[in-house]
Tab-separated table of N, CA, C and O in Angstrom:
chain	number	residue	atom	x	y	z
A	6	MET	N	-12.684	13.055	-43.508
A	6	MET	CA	-13.022	11.671	-43.258
A	6	MET	C	-13.644	11.101	-44.527
A	6	MET	O	-14.586	11.666	-45.065
A	7	THR	N	-13.121	9.999	-44.965
A	7	THR	CA	-13.663	9.351	-46.156
A	7	THR	C	-14.906	8.537	-45.787
A	7	THR	O	-15.167	8.280	-44.609
A	8	GLY	N	-15.636	8.117	-46.791
A	8	GLY	CA	-16.797	7.269	-46.546
A	8	GLY	C	-16.404	5.959	-45.895
A	8	GLY	O	-17.091	5.451	-45.006
A	9	LYS	N	-15.280	5.395	-46.315
A	9	LYS	CA	-14.790	4.144	-45.735
A	9	LYS	C	-14.451	4.337	-44.253
A	9	LYS	O	-14.741	3.472	-43.430
A	10	ASP	N	-13.848	5.496	-43.929
A	10	ASP	CA	-13.552	5.805	-42.525
A	10	ASP	C	-14.849	5.891	-41.716
A	10	ASP	O	-14.936	5.391	-40.598
A	11	LYS	N	-15.859	6.555	-42.290
A	11	LYS	CA	-17.145	6.690	-41.617
A	11	LYS	C	-17.769	5.320	-41.390
A	11	LYS	O	-18.288	5.035	-40.313
A	12	CYS	N	-17.702	4.453	-42.392
A	12	CYS	CA	-18.224	3.084	-42.285
A	12	CYS	C	-17.537	2.349	-41.139
A	12	CYS	O	-18.199	1.730	-40.296
A	13	THR	N	-16.229	2.422	-41.084
A	13	THR	CA	-15.454	1.756	-40.036
A	13	THR	C	-15.821	2.300	-38.660
A	13	THR	O	-15.990	1.541	-37.702
A	14	LEU	N	-15.964	3.599	-38.572
A	14	LEU	CA	-16.313	4.251	-37.313
A	14	LEU	C	-17.698	3.825	-36.836
A	14	LEU	O	-17.874	3.418	-35.686
A	15	LEU	N	-18.688	3.880	-37.710
A	15	LEU	CA	-20.050	3.500	-37.330
A	15	LEU	C	-20.129	2.024	-36.945
A	15	LEU	O	-20.827	1.661	-35.999
A	16	LYS	N	-19.386	1.195	-37.644
A	16	LYS	CA	-19.359	-0.236	-37.323
A	16	LYS	C	-18.767	-0.448	-35.927
A	16	LYS	O	-19.295	-1.240	-35.138
A	17	SER	N	-17.703	0.273	-35.601
A	17	SER	CA	-17.084	0.115	-34.282
A	17	SER	C	-18.020	0.615	-33.181
A	17	SER	O	-18.033	0.061	-32.079
A	18	ILE	N	-18.820	1.634	-33.468
A	18	ILE	CA	-19.798	2.116	-32.485
A	18	ILE	C	-20.869	1.045	-32.250
A	18	ILE	O	-21.240	0.767	-31.106
A	19	ARG	N	-21.352	0.429	-33.321
A	19	ARG	CA	-22.350	-0.638	-33.168
A	19	ARG	C	-21.788	-1.799	-32.351
A	19	ARG	O	-22.463	-2.334	-31.468
A	20	VAL	N	-20.564	-2.174	-32.637
A	20	VAL	CA	-19.927	-3.265	-31.900
A	20	VAL	C	-19.837	-2.912	-30.416
A	20	VAL	O	-20.169	-3.727	-29.545
A	21	ARG	N	-19.423	-1.693	-30.099
A	21	ARG	CA	-19.278	-1.275	-28.690
A	21	ARG	C	-20.625	-1.222	-27.984
A	21	ARG	O	-20.747	-1.664	-26.840
A	22	LEU	N	-21.656	-0.697	-28.650
A	22	LEU	CA	-22.982	-0.660	-28.028
A	22	LEU	C	-23.495	-2.070	-27.759
A	22	LEU	O	-24.104	-2.331	-26.716
A	23	ALA	N	-23.244	-2.978	-28.678
A	23	ALA	CA	-23.643	-4.367	-28.464
A	23	ALA	C	-22.893	-4.952	-27.266
A	23	ALA	O	-23.503	-5.613	-26.413
A	24	GLU	N	-21.604	-4.688	-27.176
A	24	GLU	CA	-20.807	-5.189	-26.047
A	24	GLU	C	-21.337	-4.640	-24.723
A	24	GLU	O	-21.481	-5.378	-23.750
A	25	LEU	N	-21.623	-3.335	-24.689
A	25	LEU	CA	-22.101	-2.701	-23.456
A	25	LEU	C	-23.434	-3.280	-22.995
A	25	LEU	O	-23.745	-3.254	-21.814
A	26	ASN	N	-24.198	-3.814	-23.936
A	26	ASN	CA	-25.520	-4.339	-23.615
A	26	ASN	C	-25.601	-5.856	-23.681
A	26	ASN	O	-26.690	-6.424	-23.692
A	27	ASN	N	-24.441	-6.505	-23.719
A	27	ASN	CA	-24.367	-7.972	-23.740
A	27	ASN	C	-25.182	-8.580	-24.878
A	27	ASN	O	-25.890	-9.577	-24.695
A	28	ILE	N	-25.084	-7.978	-26.048
A	28	ILE	CA	-25.773	-8.460	-27.234
A	28	ILE	C	-24.730	-9.067	-28.165
A	28	ILE	O	-23.720	-8.433	-28.464
A	29	THR	N	-24.986	-10.281	-28.611
A	29	THR	CA	-24.086	-10.917	-29.559
A	29	THR	C	-24.289	-10.281	-30.924
A	29	THR	O	-25.403	-10.286	-31.453
A	30	TYR	N	-23.242	-9.716	-31.457
A	30	TYR	CA	-23.332	-9.011	-32.737
A	30	TYR	C	-22.017	-9.147	-33.482
A	30	TYR	O	-20.953	-8.861	-32.945
A	31	THR	N	-22.104	-9.610	-34.709
A	31	THR	CA	-20.943	-9.674	-35.583
A	31	THR	C	-21.293	-8.919	-36.854
A	31	THR	O	-22.156	-9.350	-37.617
A	32	PRO	N	-20.656	-7.770	-37.083
A	32	PRO	CA	-20.987	-6.997	-38.278
A	32	PRO	C	-20.559	-7.715	-39.559
A	32	PRO	O	-19.615	-8.494	-39.547
A	33	HIS	N	-21.273	-7.421	-40.607
A	33	HIS	CA	-20.914	-8.008	-41.904
A	33	HIS	C	-19.609	-7.384	-42.390
A	33	HIS	O	-19.323	-6.221	-42.094
A	34	PRO	N	-18.821	-8.127	-43.110
A	34	PRO	CA	-17.599	-7.540	-43.663
A	34	PRO	C	-17.951	-6.613	-44.829
A	34	PRO	O	-18.832	-6.914	-45.633
A	35	CYS	N	-17.288	-5.496	-44.884
A	35	CYS	CA	-17.517	-4.542	-45.967
A	35	CYS	C	-16.546	-4.859	-47.102
A	35	CYS	O	-15.337	-4.845	-46.912
A	36	ASN	N	-17.095	-5.132	-48.265
A	36	ASN	CA	-16.269	-5.457	-49.423
A	36	ASN	C	-16.089	-4.286	-50.380
A	36	ASN	O	-15.485	-4.445	-51.437
A	37	ASN	N	-16.635	-3.143	-50.006
A	37	ASN	CA	-16.535	-1.982	-50.875
A	37	ASN	C	-15.085	-1.496	-50.935
A	37	ASN	O	-14.451	-1.296	-49.908
A	38	THR	N	-14.574	-1.305	-52.122
A	38	THR	CA	-13.191	-0.850	-52.283
A	38	THR	C	-13.122	0.592	-52.768
A	38	THR	O	-12.056	1.178	-52.789
A	39	GLU	N	-14.265	1.137	-53.150
A	39	GLU	CA	-14.297	2.516	-53.625
A	39	GLU	C	-14.819	3.433	-52.530
A	39	GLU	O	-15.390	2.979	-51.547
A	40	ASP	N	-14.639	4.739	-52.723
A	40	ASP	CA	-15.173	5.670	-51.752
A	40	ASP	C	-16.697	5.608	-51.797
A	40	ASP	O	-17.294	5.319	-52.829
A	41	CYS	N	-17.320	5.829	-50.657
A	41	CYS	CA	-18.772	5.734	-50.552
A	41	CYS	C	-19.253	6.774	-49.561
A	41	CYS	O	-18.474	7.540	-49.019
A	42	SER	N	-20.549	6.761	-49.293
A	42	SER	CA	-21.125	7.721	-48.346
A	42	SER	C	-20.840	7.333	-46.900
A	42	SER	O	-21.015	8.139	-45.996
A	43	GLY	N	-20.423	6.097	-46.689
A	43	GLY	CA	-20.133	5.635	-45.334
A	43	GLY	C	-21.254	4.817	-44.725
A	43	GLY	O	-21.133	4.296	-43.636
A	44	THR	N	-22.367	4.729	-45.438
A	44	THR	CA	-23.468	3.882	-44.996
A	44	THR	C	-23.980	3.100	-46.200
A	44	THR	O	-23.781	3.501	-47.339
A	45	CYS	N	-24.618	1.991	-45.931
A	45	CYS	CA	-25.208	1.180	-46.996
A	45	CYS	C	-26.446	0.500	-46.421
A	45	CYS	O	-26.722	0.590	-45.224
A	46	GLU	N	-27.177	-0.196	-47.253
A	46	GLU	CA	-28.387	-0.865	-46.791
A	46	GLU	C	-28.090	-1.900	-45.707
A	46	GLU	O	-28.846	-2.041	-44.746
A	47	MET	N	-26.971	-2.612	-45.843
A	47	MET	CA	-26.611	-3.631	-44.858
A	47	MET	C	-26.289	-2.979	-43.508
A	47	MET	O	-26.754	-3.448	-42.468
A	48	CYS	N	-25.522	-1.903	-43.534
A	48	CYS	CA	-25.186	-1.206	-42.285
A	48	CYS	C	-26.438	-0.616	-41.640
A	48	CYS	O	-26.599	-0.676	-40.419
A	49	ASP	N	-27.317	-0.032	-42.459
A	49	ASP	CA	-28.565	0.514	-41.931
A	49	ASP	C	-29.408	-0.583	-41.295
A	49	ASP	O	-29.990	-0.396	-40.223
A	50	ALA	N	-29.466	-1.744	-41.938
A	50	ALA	CA	-30.230	-2.869	-41.395
A	50	ALA	C	-29.627	-3.341	-40.071
A	50	ALA	O	-30.360	-3.646	-39.119
A	51	GLU	N	-28.308	-3.382	-39.985
A	51	GLU	CA	-27.655	-3.795	-38.742
A	51	GLU	C	-27.936	-2.787	-37.630
A	51	GLU	O	-28.182	-3.170	-36.488
A	52	SER	N	-27.909	-1.506	-37.954
A	52	SER	CA	-28.201	-0.460	-36.962
A	52	SER	C	-29.630	-0.598	-36.449
A	52	SER	O	-29.878	-0.520	-35.241
A	53	LYS	N	-30.569	-0.805	-37.362
A	53	LYS	CA	-31.972	-0.962	-36.968
A	53	LYS	C	-32.158	-2.210	-36.116
A	53	LYS	O	-32.891	-2.196	-35.120
A	54	TRP	N	-31.491	-3.317	-36.500
A	54	TRP	CA	-31.585	-4.547	-35.730
A	54	TRP	C	-31.061	-4.339	-34.311
A	54	TRP	O	-31.689	-4.757	-33.330
A	55	LEU	N	-29.910	-3.667	-34.190
A	55	LEU	CA	-29.313	-3.448	-32.877
A	55	LEU	C	-30.223	-2.582	-32.012
A	55	LEU	O	-30.468	-2.902	-30.847
A	56	LEU	N	-30.748	-1.510	-32.557
A	56	LEU	CA	-31.640	-0.641	-31.804
A	56	LEU	C	-32.912	-1.398	-31.399
A	56	LEU	O	-33.362	-1.295	-30.252
A	57	HIS	N	-33.467	-2.177	-32.299
A	57	HIS	CA	-34.656	-2.977	-31.998
A	57	HIS	C	-34.366	-3.968	-30.865
A	57	HIS	O	-35.166	-4.105	-29.929
A	58	THR	N	-33.231	-4.633	-30.937
A	58	THR	CA	-32.845	-5.602	-29.904
A	58	THR	C	-32.665	-4.914	-28.558
A	58	THR	O	-33.122	-5.427	-27.516
A	59	MET	N	-32.026	-3.750	-28.563
A	59	MET	CA	-31.833	-3.005	-27.319
A	59	MET	C	-33.174	-2.591	-26.725
A	59	MET	O	-33.377	-2.697	-25.510
A	60	ARG	N	-34.091	-2.152	-27.550
A	60	ARG	CA	-35.413	-1.730	-27.056
A	60	ARG	C	-36.206	-2.921	-26.526
A	60	ARG	O	-36.936	-2.798	-25.537
A	61	GLN	N	-36.084	-4.084	-27.168
A	61	GLN	CA	-36.749	-5.288	-26.672
A	61	GLN	C	-36.236	-5.644	-25.279
A	61	GLN	O	-37.023	-5.971	-24.387
A	62	LEU	N	-34.922	-5.599	-25.106
A	62	LEU	CA	-34.339	-5.904	-23.802
A	62	LEU	C	-34.793	-4.901	-22.752
A	62	LEU	O	-35.091	-5.267	-21.616
A	63	GLU	N	-34.863	-3.642	-23.147
A	63	GLU	CA	-35.302	-2.592	-22.221
A	63	GLU	C	-36.748	-2.841	-21.783
A	63	GLU	O	-37.073	-2.707	-20.599
A	64	ARG	N	-37.617	-3.224	-22.710
A	64	ARG	CA	-39.020	-3.516	-22.371
A	64	ARG	C	-39.123	-4.710	-21.416
A	64	ARG	O	-40.072	-4.801	-20.626
A	65	LYS	N	-38.168	-5.613	-21.491
A	65	LYS	CA	-38.155	-6.771	-20.589
A	65	LYS	C	-37.561	-6.441	-19.224
A	65	LYS	O	-37.452	-7.299	-18.365
A	66	GLY	N	-37.133	-5.178	-19.049
A	66	GLY	CA	-36.638	-4.749	-17.750
A	66	GLY	C	-35.130	-4.743	-17.594
A	66	GLY	O	-34.618	-4.457	-16.507
A	67	PHE	N	-34.410	-5.052	-18.655
A	67	PHE	CA	-32.953	-5.024	-18.573
A	67	PHE	C	-32.456	-3.586	-18.705
A	67	PHE	O	-32.979	-2.820	-19.512
A	68	PRO	N	-31.456	-3.219	-17.919
A	68	PRO	CA	-30.877	-1.874	-18.075
A	68	PRO	C	-30.114	-1.806	-19.401
A	68	PRO	O	-29.350	-2.708	-19.730
A	69	ILE	N	-30.355	-0.780	-20.150
A	69	ILE	CA	-29.755	-0.641	-21.473
A	69	ILE	C	-28.928	0.635	-21.540
A	69	ILE	O	-29.321	1.675	-21.037
A	70	THR	N	-27.785	0.529	-22.181
A	70	THR	CA	-26.938	1.682	-22.423
A	70	THR	C	-27.127	2.099	-23.875
A	70	THR	O	-26.846	1.334	-24.789
A	71	PHE	N	-27.665	3.303	-24.068
A	71	PHE	CA	-27.885	3.819	-25.416
A	71	PHE	C	-26.805	4.813	-25.830
A	71	PHE	O	-26.823	5.322	-26.929
A	72	SER	N	-25.913	5.127	-24.910
A	72	SER	CA	-24.870	6.091	-25.251
A	72	SER	C	-23.509	5.556	-24.840
A	72	SER	O	-23.388	4.689	-23.987
A	73	LEU	N	-22.505	6.109	-25.463
A	73	LEU	CA	-21.129	5.706	-25.188
A	73	LEU	C	-20.574	6.533	-24.044
A	73	LEU	O	-20.997	7.659	-23.809
A	74	ASN	N	-19.629	5.964	-23.350
A	74	ASN	CA	-18.944	6.692	-22.293
A	74	ASN	C	-17.847	7.538	-22.899
A	74	ASN	O	-17.313	7.229	-23.959
A	75	GLU	N	-17.491	8.598	-22.216
A	75	GLU	CA	-16.405	9.443	-22.721
A	75	GLU	C	-15.081	8.699	-22.736
A	75	GLU	O	-14.161	9.093	-23.436
A	76	THR	N	-14.990	7.613	-21.991
A	76	THR	CA	-13.736	6.855	-21.968
A	76	THR	C	-13.625	5.892	-23.140
A	76	THR	O	-12.553	5.368	-23.398
A	77	ASP	N	-14.747	5.654	-23.844
A	77	ASP	CA	-14.688	4.803	-25.035
A	77	ASP	C	-13.954	5.561	-26.129
A	77	ASP	O	-14.287	6.694	-26.436
A	78	GLU	N	-12.967	4.925	-26.688
A	78	GLU	CA	-12.209	5.556	-27.762
A	78	GLU	C	-12.402	4.784	-29.053
A	78	GLU	O	-12.226	3.586	-29.092
A	79	PHE	N	-12.790	5.501	-30.074
A	79	PHE	CA	-12.958	4.929	-31.397
A	79	PHE	C	-12.056	5.705	-32.325
A	79	PHE	O	-12.318	6.860	-32.636
A	80	VAL	N	-11.004	5.087	-32.741
A	80	VAL	CA	-10.045	5.771	-33.590
A	80	VAL	C	-10.091	5.148	-34.982
A	80	VAL	O	-9.833	3.971	-35.153
A	81	VAL	N	-10.450	5.967	-35.954
A	81	VAL	CA	-10.472	5.517	-37.335
A	81	VAL	C	-9.046	5.487	-37.854
A	81	VAL	O	-8.602	4.559	-38.476
A	82	ASP	N	-8.336	6.529	-37.620
A	82	ASP	CA	-6.911	6.571	-37.887
A	82	ASP	C	-6.305	7.450	-36.810
A	82	ASP	O	-7.016	7.947	-35.945
A	83	LYS	N	-5.047	7.644	-36.823
A	83	LYS	CA	-4.398	8.368	-35.727
A	83	LYS	C	-4.848	9.815	-35.611
A	83	LYS	O	-4.631	10.456	-34.605
A	84	ASN	N	-5.526	10.345	-36.653
A	84	ASN	CA	-5.940	11.743	-36.635
A	84	ASN	C	-7.432	11.959	-36.374
A	84	ASN	O	-7.869	13.075	-36.235
A	85	VAL	N	-8.216	10.876	-36.300
A	85	VAL	CA	-9.660	11.035	-36.149
A	85	VAL	C	-10.146	10.188	-34.983
A	85	VAL	O	-9.955	8.986	-34.959
A	86	ASN	N	-10.802	10.822	-34.022
A	86	ASN	CA	-11.396	10.143	-32.889
A	86	ASN	C	-12.899	10.385	-32.932
A	86	ASN	O	-13.329	11.508	-33.161
A	87	VAL	N	-13.685	9.362	-32.719
A	87	VAL	CA	-15.137	9.487	-32.847
A	87	VAL	C	-15.710	10.553	-31.935
A	87	VAL	O	-16.630	11.272	-32.304
A	88	LEU	N	-15.185	10.697	-30.741
A	88	LEU	CA	-15.734	11.686	-29.836
A	88	LEU	C	-15.483	13.100	-30.342
A	88	LEU	O	-16.241	14.017	-30.012
A	89	ASP	N	-14.478	13.278	-31.156
A	89	ASP	CA	-14.244	14.585	-31.780
A	89	ASP	C	-15.198	14.813	-32.943
A	89	ASP	O	-15.587	15.931	-33.229
A	90	VAL	N	-15.574	13.739	-33.621
A	90	VAL	CA	-16.450	13.829	-34.796
A	90	VAL	C	-17.895	14.028	-34.376
A	90	VAL	O	-18.617	14.805	-34.953
A	91	LEU	N	-18.323	13.274	-33.362
A	91	LEU	CA	-19.709	13.342	-32.907
A	91	LEU	C	-19.878	14.573	-32.085
A	91	LEU	O	-20.710	15.270	-31.989
């Protein structure tokens, strides 16, 4: 898995967690064209924001989903599925 694949995968997980918890979230577009570690300061900030928002909602009494269902499929390419990676 390349860093770009990891970035795409983590972004899709954030999007799905936001959807499951009715949180409006639009990830920033990644303009990196070279291989990378798969994370960056912007992605880390988005992850922290999403977790903070989920915890705020939980403190207000809303039911929160912190994990993905086995039926959620995140495919980076035809050979990599997130549930196999995690």
